[in-house]
Amino acid sequence: MNVYLVDGTYELFRHYYALPSARDEDGREVAAVRGVLASVLGMIKGGATHIAVATDHVIESFRNGLWPGYKTSEGIEPDLLAQFPLLEDVLLAAGIVVWPMVEFEADDALAAAAVAAAQDVRVERVIICTPDKDLAQCVSGTRIVQLNRRTRVTLDEDGVFQKFGVSPSSIPDYLSLVGDAADGYPGLPGWGAKSSAAVLAKFLHLEAIPVDYREWRVNVTNAFSLADTLSRERDHALLFRRLATLRTDIPLFDDADKLRWKGPTAAFDALAARLDAAVTENRVSARSIRKAADSPIRSAAIKLNTLRP
């Protein structure tokens, strides 16, 4: 069996900025929820049998207590933020396993689930469906891979190295140096993608990087300055690595068969009808990432009656 682990937070953001607005009879924005639901059901129609979705039920996590600049819900459009609980309810009604994260992040759930699923000998491959670079640390050989569903690019362990210049185990160290603007930590001044990859490709982790740049023997510019910055900012680097390191010790399931899709619950039809009746409006956003067609939830292509196991 293959196990599909979906980043519901990313999918909700992606569909919110891709689809025209749609509001239900109570005036609630629901277009992104409709889009994500249609997308996930499309995966099932395409043959996915074991699938789960992780969401950030609360954007803030334990990491906000570690670094004051870490990402928060501030600035997220209310119409988008309000769709998180609705998405969770709709997916659950559709019979899909959902992990709404509060203390931890959706990325932590994906990481923990990937490790747990890979321990099941019946699982042939775990596919983590997200483009987020921090999930690259979970990739292992060809058994745990990362799929960007928008670009349809799949990264195995070799693919991660080709993209970042470091192995999956070095991704947290890499991010600690280059930073992650999306998550709100800056990395170290002067350390860019090329220099970080060159140094970590040889030394793997921060602790192994010699204090004396003359011991590096790698092809980087301004090695003296980089070594000086790392020496002065080492505490920050270690903190940023902690922020970038995903938690894999979260108990989510004890058997991969718990992720098998067994069909919708009795509550789905009413929710689907409500979403399908939503009125589509034009919404112009400078942040739109692409154009996409609005697909009714109960369209013939994805009717749950045709997907029941």
Coordinates of C-alpha atoms in Angstrom, one line a residue, residues 189-191 195 199 209-233:
P189 CA 23.9 37.1 7.9
G190 CA 25.9 36.2 4.8
W191 CA 25.0 32.5 4.7
S195 CA 27.7 28.5 0.9
V199 CA 29.8 23.5 3.9
I209 CA 31.8 22.7 11.2
P210 CA 35.3 23.7 12.3
V211 CA 35.7 27.1 14.0
D212 CA 38.8 27.8 11.9
Y213 CA 37.6 28.3 8.3
R214 CA 41.0 27.1 7.0
E215 CA 40.0 23.6 8.0
W216 CA 36.9 23.8 5.9
R217 CA 38.6 23.2 2.5
V218 CA 35.4 23.9 0.6
N219 CA 34.8 26.3 -2.3
V220 CA 33.0 29.2 -0.7
T221 CA 33.4 33.0 -0.9
N222 CA 34.3 34.9 2.2
A223 CA 34.9 31.8 4.3
F224 CA 36.6 33.9 7.0
S225 CA 33.5 36.1 7.4
L226 CA 31.1 33.1 7.3
A227 CA 33.1 31.4 10.0
D228 CA 33.2 34.5 12.1
T229 CA 29.4 35.0 11.8
L230 CA 28.8 31.4 12.7
S231 CA 31.0 31.6 15.8
R232 CA 29.3 34.8 17.0
E233 CA 25.8 33.6 16.1

